């Protein structure tokens, strides 16, 4: 192998970025890089960025500013920006921050080794194309390193829905599903390396429609195929759109052993007026009816959601509808955000809600959600649940893992090891996790 160089990757944003960072490290592994946790040791620093809200995007520039000294101390250091900010702002990044050598959009990661060589030779390298070839095809070969018990696996990418607030259709491109056989190969490989739980990723994962042996395959079909892999214990998927929650997928939540009783199903707002302005193409009633059908298939399913407050023209009455929807659903987990106007999206041009009004709404909504989350977590006390142990906890002898419902669980004086799936009786509920004993 050529001489070893060190790579420092910092990842922002969603789980897909986490997955992509792993793939980029693999691609650059072939060019002689090993990962380091310290930017000051690195020959190459890569920021894998998020553009979903303004704050997320701004972090990139402040982080880059911090690397000035490193570059002065080590002229051979190369700095790259990947991810959704790279896609959205491309050349602007190089203009604003001249120390950046390389800019690569999410659909061009397989070209990184070439780009790295160009950057090493002293040229600027930029690639924000949406090429036709499958980047994953080029990114999966590599030495078989051992893995922890959980892994992400991207099965679908991009989005054709164009919600009025969202940059994803512009940064990740049109919806594309990977073929079933490639996903199964990757999943088997992960299991061989120690993975017990796979979370299937896609911006619209339940719209998955990949080519399979019997023709086009739905997400439910893919899950059933994964269910047959020996040694794989758990399957999850995220993120779903209410309109793509097909009958076979709802049924799988009742019938498929390895599919966990947890569903992240963002609704964004509980007001039909706002949903329409958001271009969500569903109503509050259709969402509530869907939740009922899911609960009929799997009564203990834990529902998680995303909410945006302060969307343009949101009134107090609209916001009250959102609180009411939350009361009706009873979320086990939820994420909420103040609307952030994104350049190039339709809603950015509309009359904005005053920031103090949006702040107050966000606080009220988060208080309600925290109460619901806590109630759902507290209700686990006394129950016996499956826990996949991931790593030792902070106290000696303690192990931590996740329950079937994705609650964090810790067990003191625990004989289990990372990767063990055990029955655990829950004995108490704290602010951030459940305490249990092996059953
Ligand atoms: N402003 C605030 N939140 C947003 N999200 C997406 N776009 C925006 C935006 N412009 C939220 C949505 C989505 C989650 C990933 O981020 O709730 O589901
Ligand atoms: Fe951020 Fe969305 Fe891009 Fe993920 S897909 S990195 S959350 S903008």
Short mmCIF file of C-alpha atoms and ligand atoms in Angstrom, two decimals:
data_model
loop_
_atom_site.label_atom_id
_atom_site.label_comp_id
_atom_site.label_asym_id
_atom_site.label_seq_id
_atom_site.Cartn_x
_atom_site.Cartn_y
_atom_site.Cartn_z
CA UNK A 1 0.00 0.00 0.00
CA UNK A 2 1.10 3.59 -0.57
CA UNK A 3 2.15 5.55 2.51
CA UNK A 4 -0.62 5.97 5.04
CA UNK A 5 -2.39 9.28 5.30
CA UNK A 6 -4.83 10.34 7.99
CA UNK A 7 -8.43 11.32 7.39
CA UNK A 8 -10.61 13.28 9.81
CA UNK A 9 -14.33 13.31 8.96
CA UNK A 10 -16.87 15.43 10.80
CA UNK A 11 -20.51 14.56 10.14
CA UNK A 12 -23.51 16.87 10.51
CA UNK A 13 -27.23 16.26 10.02
CA UNK A 14 -29.13 13.08 9.38
CA UNK A 15 -28.38 9.36 9.60
CA UNK A 16 -27.85 9.20 5.85
CA UNK A 17 -24.89 11.49 6.31
CA UNK A 18 -23.52 9.07 8.93
CA UNK A 19 -23.85 6.26 6.40
CA UNK A 20 -22.28 8.37 3.64
CA UNK A 21 -19.33 9.31 5.87
CA UNK A 22 -18.62 5.60 6.42
CA UNK A 23 -18.74 5.05 2.64
CA UNK A 24 -16.41 8.01 2.00
CA UNK A 25 -13.92 6.71 4.57
CA UNK A 26 -14.01 3.37 2.73
CA UNK A 27 -13.50 5.03 -0.66
CA UNK A 28 -10.53 7.00 0.65
CA UNK A 29 -9.25 3.89 2.47
CA UNK A 30 -8.48 2.58 -1.02
CA UNK A 31 -6.35 5.71 -1.57
CA UNK A 32 -4.26 4.99 1.53
CA UNK A 33 -6.20 6.86 4.21
CA UNK A 34 -6.94 5.69 7.75
CA UNK A 35 -9.31 7.59 10.01
CA UNK A 36 -8.19 9.74 12.92
CA UNK A 37 -10.29 11.40 15.62
CA UNK A 38 -7.99 14.45 15.73
CA UNK A 39 -8.14 17.15 13.02
CA UNK A 40 -4.64 18.35 13.99
CA UNK A 41 -3.19 14.96 12.89
CA UNK A 42 -5.05 14.86 9.60
CA UNK A 43 -3.74 15.03 6.03
CA UNK A 44 -7.32 15.46 4.88
CA UNK A 45 -10.29 16.98 6.70
CA UNK A 46 -13.75 16.31 5.29
CA UNK A 47 -16.88 18.03 6.56
CA UNK A 48 -20.04 16.12 5.66
CA UNK A 49 -22.62 18.85 5.88
CA UNK A 50 -26.35 19.45 6.30
CA UNK A 51 -28.42 22.16 4.60
CA UNK A 52 -31.80 21.43 6.13
CA UNK A 53 -31.95 24.56 8.31
CA UNK A 54 -29.95 27.78 8.23
CA UNK A 55 -28.17 27.03 11.51
CA UNK A 56 -26.96 23.68 10.22
CA UNK A 57 -25.54 25.28 7.06
CA UNK A 58 -23.80 28.12 8.92
CA UNK A 59 -21.93 25.69 11.17
CA UNK A 60 -19.84 24.67 8.18
CA UNK A 61 -18.30 28.09 7.69
CA UNK A 62 -17.48 28.59 11.35
CA UNK A 63 -15.89 25.12 11.50
CA UNK A 64 -13.84 25.85 8.36
CA UNK A 65 -12.63 29.10 9.93
CA UNK A 66 -11.15 27.08 12.77
CA UNK A 67 -8.93 25.11 10.40
CA UNK A 68 -6.94 28.16 9.22
CA UNK A 69 -4.18 27.57 11.77
CA UNK A 70 -3.96 23.87 10.88
CA UNK A 71 -3.49 24.65 7.23
CA UNK A 72 -0.81 27.25 8.04
CA UNK A 73 1.05 24.67 10.17
CA UNK A 74 0.69 21.91 7.56
CA UNK A 75 0.61 23.10 3.94
CA UNK A 76 -0.02 19.49 2.83
CA UNK A 77 -3.35 19.40 4.63
CA UNK A 78 -6.30 19.16 2.22
CA UNK A 79 -9.77 20.32 3.24
CA UNK A 80 -12.98 19.08 1.65
CA UNK A 81 -16.69 19.85 2.00
CA UNK A 82 -19.19 17.10 1.21
CA UNK A 83 -22.92 16.67 1.73
CA UNK A 84 -25.90 18.91 1.18
CA UNK A 85 -24.19 22.30 1.71
CA UNK A 86 -21.61 21.24 -0.89
CA UNK A 87 -24.46 20.43 -3.29
CA UNK A 88 -26.40 23.63 -2.61
CA UNK A 89 -23.56 26.14 -2.43
CA UNK A 90 -20.82 24.53 -4.56
CA UNK A 91 -18.47 27.19 -5.87
CA UNK A 92 -19.73 29.72 -3.34
CA UNK A 93 -17.96 27.67 -0.65
CA UNK A 94 -14.61 27.94 -2.41
CA UNK A 95 -15.13 31.69 -2.89
CA UNK A 96 -16.14 32.28 0.72
CA UNK A 97 -13.45 30.05 2.19
CA UNK A 98 -10.34 29.81 -0.02
CA UNK A 99 -8.74 27.15 2.18
CA UNK A 100 -11.24 24.60 0.82
CA UNK A 101 -9.56 22.33 -1.77
CA UNK A 102 -12.41 20.01 -2.62
CA UNK A 103 -16.22 20.21 -2.82
CA UNK A 104 -18.22 17.04 -3.46
CA UNK A 105 -22.00 16.64 -3.63
CA UNK A 106 -23.84 13.60 -2.20
CA UNK A 107 -24.22 11.88 -5.59
CA UNK A 108 -20.53 12.05 -6.52
CA UNK A 109 -18.84 10.30 -3.56
CA UNK A 110 -17.51 7.45 -5.68
CA UNK A 111 -15.36 10.02 -7.48
CA UNK A 112 -13.63 11.10 -4.25
CA UNK A 113 -10.36 9.17 -4.74
CA UNK A 114 -9.82 10.89 -8.11
CA UNK A 115 -10.74 14.24 -6.63
CA UNK A 116 -8.38 13.68 -3.72
CA UNK A 117 -5.52 13.04 -6.15
CA UNK A 118 -6.31 16.28 -7.97
CA UNK A 119 -6.44 18.21 -4.69
CA UNK A 120 -3.15 16.59 -3.59
CA UNK A 121 -1.56 17.82 -6.85
CA UNK A 122 -2.50 21.35 -5.87
CA UNK A 123 -5.70 21.84 -7.90
CA UNK A 124 -9.17 22.73 -6.73
CA UNK A 125 -11.65 19.87 -7.22
CA UNK A 126 -15.42 20.37 -7.44
CA UNK A 127 -18.09 17.82 -8.37
CA UNK A 128 -21.76 18.44 -7.73
CA UNK A 129 -23.09 16.38 -10.65
CA UNK A 130 -25.98 13.96 -10.44
CA UNK A 131 -24.33 11.17 -12.44
CA UNK A 132 -26.29 8.21 -13.80
CA UNK A 133 -24.09 5.48 -12.36
CA UNK A 134 -24.86 3.98 -8.93
CA UNK A 135 -22.42 5.52 -6.49
CA UNK A 136 -23.02 2.70 -4.01
CA UNK A 137 -21.80 0.16 -6.51
CA UNK A 138 -18.40 1.80 -6.37
CA UNK A 139 -18.34 2.36 -2.66
CA UNK A 140 -18.98 -1.05 -1.15
CA UNK A 141 -15.76 -2.99 -1.81
CA UNK A 142 -13.28 -2.87 1.06
CA UNK A 143 -11.43 -4.88 3.70
CA UNK A 144 -13.86 -6.52 6.12
CA UNK A 145 -13.46 -4.62 9.38
CA UNK A 146 -15.51 -5.78 12.39
CA UNK A 147 -18.59 -3.67 13.12
CA UNK A 148 -20.69 -2.79 16.14
CA UNK A 149 -24.13 -4.40 16.58
CA UNK A 150 -26.11 -1.70 14.72
CA UNK A 151 -25.71 -0.25 11.24
CA UNK A 152 -27.42 2.01 8.74
CA UNK A 153 -28.00 0.88 5.18
CA UNK A 154 -29.20 3.32 2.53
CA UNK A 155 -31.81 1.71 0.26
CA UNK A 156 -33.40 4.77 -1.31
CA UNK A 157 -32.26 8.31 -1.80
CA UNK A 158 -33.72 11.59 -2.94
CA UNK A 159 -37.25 12.89 -3.00
CA UNK A 160 -39.87 13.87 -5.60
CA UNK A 161 -42.40 15.28 -3.15
CA UNK A 162 -41.27 18.93 -3.01
CA UNK A 163 -42.70 19.95 0.34
CA UNK A 164 -42.67 23.76 0.20
CA UNK A 165 -40.14 24.11 3.06
CA UNK A 166 -37.62 21.46 2.09
CA UNK A 167 -34.23 21.57 0.31
CA UNK A 168 -33.80 17.81 0.04
CA UNK A 169 -35.22 17.40 -3.51
CA UNK A 170 -32.60 19.94 -4.62
CA UNK A 171 -29.62 18.64 -2.62
CA UNK A 172 -30.22 14.89 -2.86
CA UNK A 173 -31.94 14.87 -6.22
CA UNK A 174 -34.74 12.71 -7.61
CA UNK A 175 -35.91 9.56 -5.88
CA UNK A 176 -33.77 6.49 -6.64
CA UNK A 177 -34.11 2.97 -5.17
CA UNK A 178 -31.20 0.53 -5.02
CA UNK A 179 -31.79 -2.99 -6.37
CA UNK A 180 -32.77 -5.70 -3.86
CA UNK A 181 -29.79 -8.01 -4.52
CA UNK A 182 -27.23 -5.29 -3.75
CA UNK A 183 -28.99 -4.44 -0.52
CA UNK A 184 -29.14 -8.10 0.52
CA UNK A 185 -25.44 -8.53 -0.26
CA UNK A 186 -24.57 -5.51 1.81
CA UNK A 187 -26.82 -6.66 4.66
CA UNK A 188 -25.28 -10.16 4.73
CA UNK A 189 -21.84 -8.60 4.75
CA UNK A 190 -22.79 -6.40 7.71
CA UNK A 191 -24.15 -9.42 9.60
CA UNK A 192 -20.93 -11.36 8.97
CA UNK A 193 -19.06 -8.48 10.52
CA UNK A 194 -21.13 -8.48 13.71
CA UNK A 195 -24.20 -6.36 12.92
CA UNK A 196 -27.48 -7.53 14.52
CA UNK A 197 -29.74 -4.58 13.73
CA UNK A 198 -30.04 -2.74 10.43
CA UNK A 199 -31.84 0.55 9.93
CA UNK A 200 -32.84 1.01 6.31
CA UNK A 201 -32.40 4.62 5.26
CA UNK A 202 -34.04 6.81 2.67
CA UNK A 203 -35.40 10.36 2.57
CA UNK A 204 -38.64 8.68 1.51
CA UNK A 205 -37.79 5.16 2.49
CA UNK A 206 -41.32 3.80 2.29
CA UNK A 207 -41.50 4.91 -1.35
CA UNK A 208 -38.79 2.29 -1.99
CA UNK A 209 -39.44 0.42 -5.25
CA UNK A 210 -36.20 -1.34 -6.14
CA UNK A 211 -35.67 -3.94 -8.84
CA UNK A 212 -35.98 -7.45 -7.37
CA UNK A 213 -35.98 -11.04 -8.60
CA UNK A 214 -39.75 -11.01 -9.13
CA UNK A 215 -39.90 -7.46 -10.56
CA UNK A 216 -40.32 -4.17 -8.74
CA UNK A 217 -40.20 -4.71 -4.98
CA UNK A 218 -41.84 -2.60 -2.28
CA UNK A 219 -40.24 -1.73 1.06
CA UNK A 220 -42.36 -4.46 2.67
CA UNK A 221 -41.00 -6.96 0.10
CA UNK A 222 -37.46 -5.88 0.91
CA UNK A 223 -38.08 -6.20 4.65
CA UNK A 224 -39.44 -9.73 4.20
CA UNK A 225 -36.33 -10.65 2.20
CA UNK A 226 -34.08 -9.25 4.94
CA UNK A 227 -36.14 -11.12 7.54
CA UNK A 228 -34.70 -14.38 6.13
CA UNK A 229 -31.08 -13.45 6.87
CA UNK A 230 -29.78 -15.65 9.70
CA UNK A 231 -28.01 -13.67 12.39
CA UNK A 232 -29.91 -10.47 11.65
CA UNK A 233 -32.22 -9.85 14.61
CA UNK A 234 -33.79 -6.49 14.04
CA UNK A 235 -34.95 -4.32 11.14
CA UNK A 236 -35.94 -0.66 11.29
CA UNK A 237 -36.48 1.97 8.59
CA UNK A 238 -36.58 5.76 8.40
CA UNK A 239 -37.90 8.28 7.20
CA UNK A 240 -41.40 7.65 5.90
CA UNK A 241 -44.02 9.83 4.24
CA UNK A 242 -47.67 9.23 5.26
CA UNK A 243 -48.77 8.91 1.62
CA UNK A 244 -46.43 5.98 0.95
CA UNK A 245 -47.54 3.88 3.90
CA UNK A 246 -48.82 0.97 1.79
CA UNK A 247 -51.06 -1.88 3.01
CA UNK A 248 -48.28 -4.47 2.83
CA UNK A 249 -46.00 -2.29 4.94
CA UNK A 250 -48.68 -1.72 7.57
CA UNK A 251 -49.33 -5.47 7.64
CA UNK A 252 -45.60 -6.20 8.01
CA UNK A 253 -45.67 -4.28 11.29
CA UNK A 254 -48.04 -6.93 12.57
CA UNK A 255 -46.57 -10.04 10.93
CA UNK A 256 -42.83 -9.63 10.54
CA UNK A 257 -40.91 -10.73 13.67
CA UNK A 258 -37.75 -8.79 13.02
CA UNK A 259 -39.45 -5.52 12.13
CA UNK A 260 -39.37 -3.41 15.29
CA UNK A 261 -42.51 -1.75 16.75
CA UNK A 262 -41.36 1.79 16.04
CA UNK A 263 -42.29 4.12 13.20
CA UNK A 264 -41.00 7.59 12.45
CA UNK A 265 -43.87 9.19 10.55
CA UNK A 266 -43.48 12.98 10.26
CA UNK A 267 -46.68 15.00 9.86
CA UNK A 268 -45.14 18.51 10.21
CA UNK A 269 -48.43 20.23 11.11
CA UNK A 270 -51.89 19.36 12.40
CA UNK A 271 -53.63 22.11 10.41
CA UNK A 272 -55.13 21.27 7.03
CA UNK A 273 -54.65 24.87 5.92
CA UNK A 274 -50.91 24.68 6.65
CA UNK A 275 -50.53 21.11 5.32
CA UNK A 276 -51.94 22.37 2.04
CA UNK A 277 -49.54 25.31 1.95
CA UNK A 278 -46.72 22.90 2.76
CA UNK A 279 -47.70 20.81 -0.28
CA UNK A 280 -47.88 17.73 1.93
CA UNK A 281 -50.71 16.14 -0.10
CA UNK A 282 -52.33 14.61 3.00
CA UNK A 283 -54.74 15.89 5.64
CA UNK A 284 -54.79 15.67 9.42
CA UNK A 285 -57.66 13.16 9.21
CA UNK A 286 -55.88 10.92 6.70
CA UNK A 287 -52.84 10.94 9.00
CA UNK A 288 -54.92 10.11 12.08
CA UNK A 289 -56.68 7.30 10.18
CA UNK A 290 -53.30 5.91 9.18
CA UNK A 291 -52.11 5.89 12.79
CA UNK A 292 -55.24 3.94 13.71
CA UNK A 293 -54.54 1.33 11.05
CA UNK A 294 -50.95 0.98 12.21
CA UNK A 295 -52.11 0.49 15.79
CA UNK A 296 -54.64 -2.08 14.68
CA UNK A 297 -51.79 -4.03 13.01
CA UNK A 298 -49.37 -3.56 15.91
CA UNK A 299 -51.02 -2.21 19.08
CA UNK A 300 -47.78 -1.36 20.92
CA UNK A 301 -46.15 0.45 17.98
CA UNK A 302 -44.34 3.60 19.11
CA UNK A 303 -44.99 6.54 16.83
CA UNK A 304 -42.38 9.21 16.31
CA UNK A 305 -42.80 12.45 14.37
CA UNK A 306 -41.34 15.70 13.09
CA UNK A 307 -43.01 19.10 13.47
CA UNK A 308 -42.34 22.51 12.02
CA UNK A 309 -43.70 25.53 13.90
CA UNK A 310 -43.90 29.05 12.54
CA UNK A 311 -44.39 27.98 8.93
CA UNK A 312 -45.35 31.06 6.83
CA UNK A 313 -48.88 32.27 7.64
CA UNK A 314 -49.32 29.84 10.57
CA UNK A 315 -51.95 31.36 12.89
CA UNK A 316 -52.69 30.61 16.55
CA UNK A 317 -55.63 28.49 15.38
CA UNK A 318 -53.37 26.46 13.05
CA UNK A 319 -50.94 25.92 15.88
CA UNK A 320 -53.78 24.84 18.19
CA UNK A 321 -54.68 22.21 15.56
CA UNK A 322 -51.11 20.89 15.72
CA UNK A 323 -51.25 20.61 19.52
CA UNK A 324 -54.60 18.85 19.21
CA UNK A 325 -53.20 16.34 16.71
CA UNK A 326 -50.29 15.63 19.03
CA UNK A 327 -52.74 15.01 21.90
CA UNK A 328 -54.67 12.57 19.73
CA UNK A 329 -51.68 10.62 18.46
CA UNK A 330 -49.66 10.38 21.67
CA UNK A 331 -46.08 10.43 20.42
CA UNK A 332 -43.43 8.25 21.98
CA UNK A 333 -40.75 10.41 20.41
CA UNK A 334 -40.78 13.60 18.35
CA UNK A 335 -38.52 16.22 16.85
CA UNK A 336 -39.64 19.80 16.39
CA UNK A 337 -38.12 22.72 14.59
CA UNK A 338 -38.73 26.39 14.05
CA UNK A 339 -39.32 27.02 10.36
CA UNK A 340 -36.14 28.13 8.63
CA UNK A 341 -36.53 29.72 5.17
CA UNK A 342 -34.32 27.86 2.70
CA UNK A 343 -33.07 29.60 -0.45
CA UNK A 344 -34.80 28.33 -3.59
CA UNK A 345 -37.79 26.73 -1.82
CA UNK A 346 -41.30 28.14 -2.42
CA UNK A 347 -42.13 28.89 1.24
CA UNK A 348 -39.06 31.10 1.66
CA UNK A 349 -40.79 33.80 -0.40
CA UNK A 350 -43.97 33.91 1.70
CA UNK A 351 -44.95 36.16 4.66
CA UNK A 352 -42.98 34.91 7.66
CA UNK A 353 -44.21 34.43 11.23
CA UNK A 354 -42.58 36.75 13.80
CA UNK A 355 -39.59 34.98 15.42
CA UNK A 356 -40.82 35.52 19.01
CA UNK A 357 -44.20 33.98 18.12
CA UNK A 358 -42.48 30.96 16.56
CA UNK A 359 -40.18 30.63 19.60
CA UNK A 360 -43.12 30.61 21.99
CA UNK A 361 -44.93 27.98 19.90
CA UNK A 362 -41.85 25.81 19.75
CA UNK A 363 -41.52 25.89 23.53
CA UNK A 364 -45.16 25.01 24.07
CA UNK A 365 -45.04 22.15 21.56
CA UNK A 366 -41.81 20.77 22.97
CA UNK A 367 -43.23 20.81 26.51
CA UNK A 368 -46.21 18.75 25.34
CA UNK A 369 -44.04 16.29 23.47
CA UNK A 370 -41.65 15.90 26.40
CA UNK A 371 -44.61 15.02 28.63
CA UNK A 372 -45.84 12.43 26.12
CA UNK A 373 -42.40 10.90 25.62
CA UNK A 374 -41.86 10.65 29.33
CA UNK A 375 -45.30 9.09 29.91
CA UNK A 376 -44.67 6.48 27.22
CA UNK A 377 -41.25 5.71 28.68
CA UNK A 378 -42.58 5.50 32.25
CA UNK A 379 -45.26 3.06 31.06
CA UNK A 380 -42.49 0.57 30.22
CA UNK A 381 -41.70 0.05 33.93
CA UNK A 382 -42.67 -3.48 34.94
CA UNK A 383 -42.62 -4.75 31.33
CA UNK A 384 -40.11 -7.22 29.92
CA UNK A 385 -38.65 -6.04 26.63
CA UNK A 386 -36.01 -7.08 24.11
CA UNK A 387 -32.76 -5.13 24.45
CA UNK A 388 -29.87 -5.23 22.01
CA UNK A 389 -26.77 -4.35 24.01
CA UNK A 390 -24.39 -1.98 22.25
CA UNK A 391 -21.59 -1.01 24.63
CA UNK A 392 -20.46 -0.71 28.26
CA UNK A 393 -22.12 2.12 30.20
CA UNK A 394 -20.47 4.80 32.32
CA UNK A 395 -20.44 2.74 35.53
CA UNK A 396 -18.22 -0.35 35.88
CA UNK A 397 -20.14 -3.51 34.98
CA UNK A 398 -22.97 -1.56 33.35
CA UNK A 399 -24.15 -2.24 29.78
CA UNK A 400 -26.30 -0.02 27.59
CA UNK A 401 -28.48 -0.79 24.60
CA UNK A 402 -31.80 -0.07 22.91
CA UNK A 403 -35.17 -1.64 23.50
CA UNK A 404 -37.45 -2.83 20.69
CA UNK A 405 -39.18 0.55 21.00
CA UNK A 406 -35.82 2.33 20.69
CA UNK A 407 -35.70 3.43 24.33
CA UNK A 408 -32.19 3.65 25.76
CA UNK A 409 -31.84 0.96 28.47
CA UNK A 410 -29.04 0.38 30.97
CA UNK A 411 -28.44 -2.70 33.11
CA UNK A 412 -26.04 -2.69 36.09
CA UNK A 413 -23.78 -5.69 36.87
CA UNK A 414 -24.67 -7.00 33.45
CA UNK A 415 -23.32 -10.28 32.05
CA UNK A 416 -24.37 -9.44 28.48
CA UNK A 417 -21.90 -8.40 25.83
CA UNK A 418 -22.21 -6.00 22.89
CA UNK A 419 -24.36 -7.67 20.25
CA UNK A 420 -26.36 -9.78 22.72
CA UNK A 421 -30.12 -9.52 22.38
CA UNK A 422 -31.64 -10.21 25.82
CA UNK A 423 -34.95 -10.04 27.61
CA UNK A 424 -34.80 -7.27 30.19
CA UNK A 425 -37.31 -6.41 32.90
CA UNK A 426 -37.63 -2.63 33.22
CA UNK A 427 -37.45 -1.48 36.84
CA UNK A 428 -37.31 2.32 36.61
CA UNK A 429 -37.52 5.24 34.19
CA UNK A 430 -35.15 8.24 34.29
CA UNK A 431 -35.01 11.42 32.20
CA UNK A 432 -32.92 9.87 29.41
CA UNK A 433 -33.08 6.13 29.83
CA UNK A 434 -34.73 3.11 31.39
CA UNK A 435 -33.04 0.93 34.00
CA UNK A 436 -33.57 -2.82 33.85
CA UNK A 437 -32.41 -6.23 35.01
CA UNK A 438 -31.78 -9.29 32.84
CA UNK A 439 -34.94 -11.41 32.88
N1 LIG B 1 -37.24 24.50 8.46
C1 LIG B 1 -37.42 23.80 9.62
N2 LIG B 1 -37.48 22.47 9.64
C2 LIG B 1 -37.35 21.79 8.49
N3 LIG B 1 -37.37 20.48 8.22
C3 LIG B 1 -37.19 20.31 6.89
N4 LIG B 1 -37.05 21.51 6.29
C4 LIG B 1 -37.15 22.44 7.26
C5 LIG B 1 -37.11 23.86 7.27
N5 LIG B 1 -36.95 24.57 6.15
C6 LIG B 1 -37.62 19.46 9.23
C7 LIG B 1 -38.85 18.61 8.89
C8 LIG B 1 -38.24 17.33 8.44
C9 LIG B 1 -36.98 17.26 9.29
C10 LIG B 1 -35.93 16.33 8.81
O1 LIG B 1 -36.52 18.58 9.28
O2 LIG B 1 -39.60 18.44 10.07
O3 LIG B 1 -39.09 16.21 8.66
FE1 LIG B 2 -29.31 17.43 6.00
FE2 LIG B 2 -31.47 16.54 4.81
FE3 LIG B 2 -29.18 16.56 3.53
FE4 LIG B 2 -29.63 14.84 5.51
S1 LIG B 2 -30.65 14.93 3.56
S2 LIG B 2 -27.81 16.03 5.19
S3 LIG B 2 -30.86 16.12 6.90
S4 LIG B 2 -30.31 18.32 4.23
#
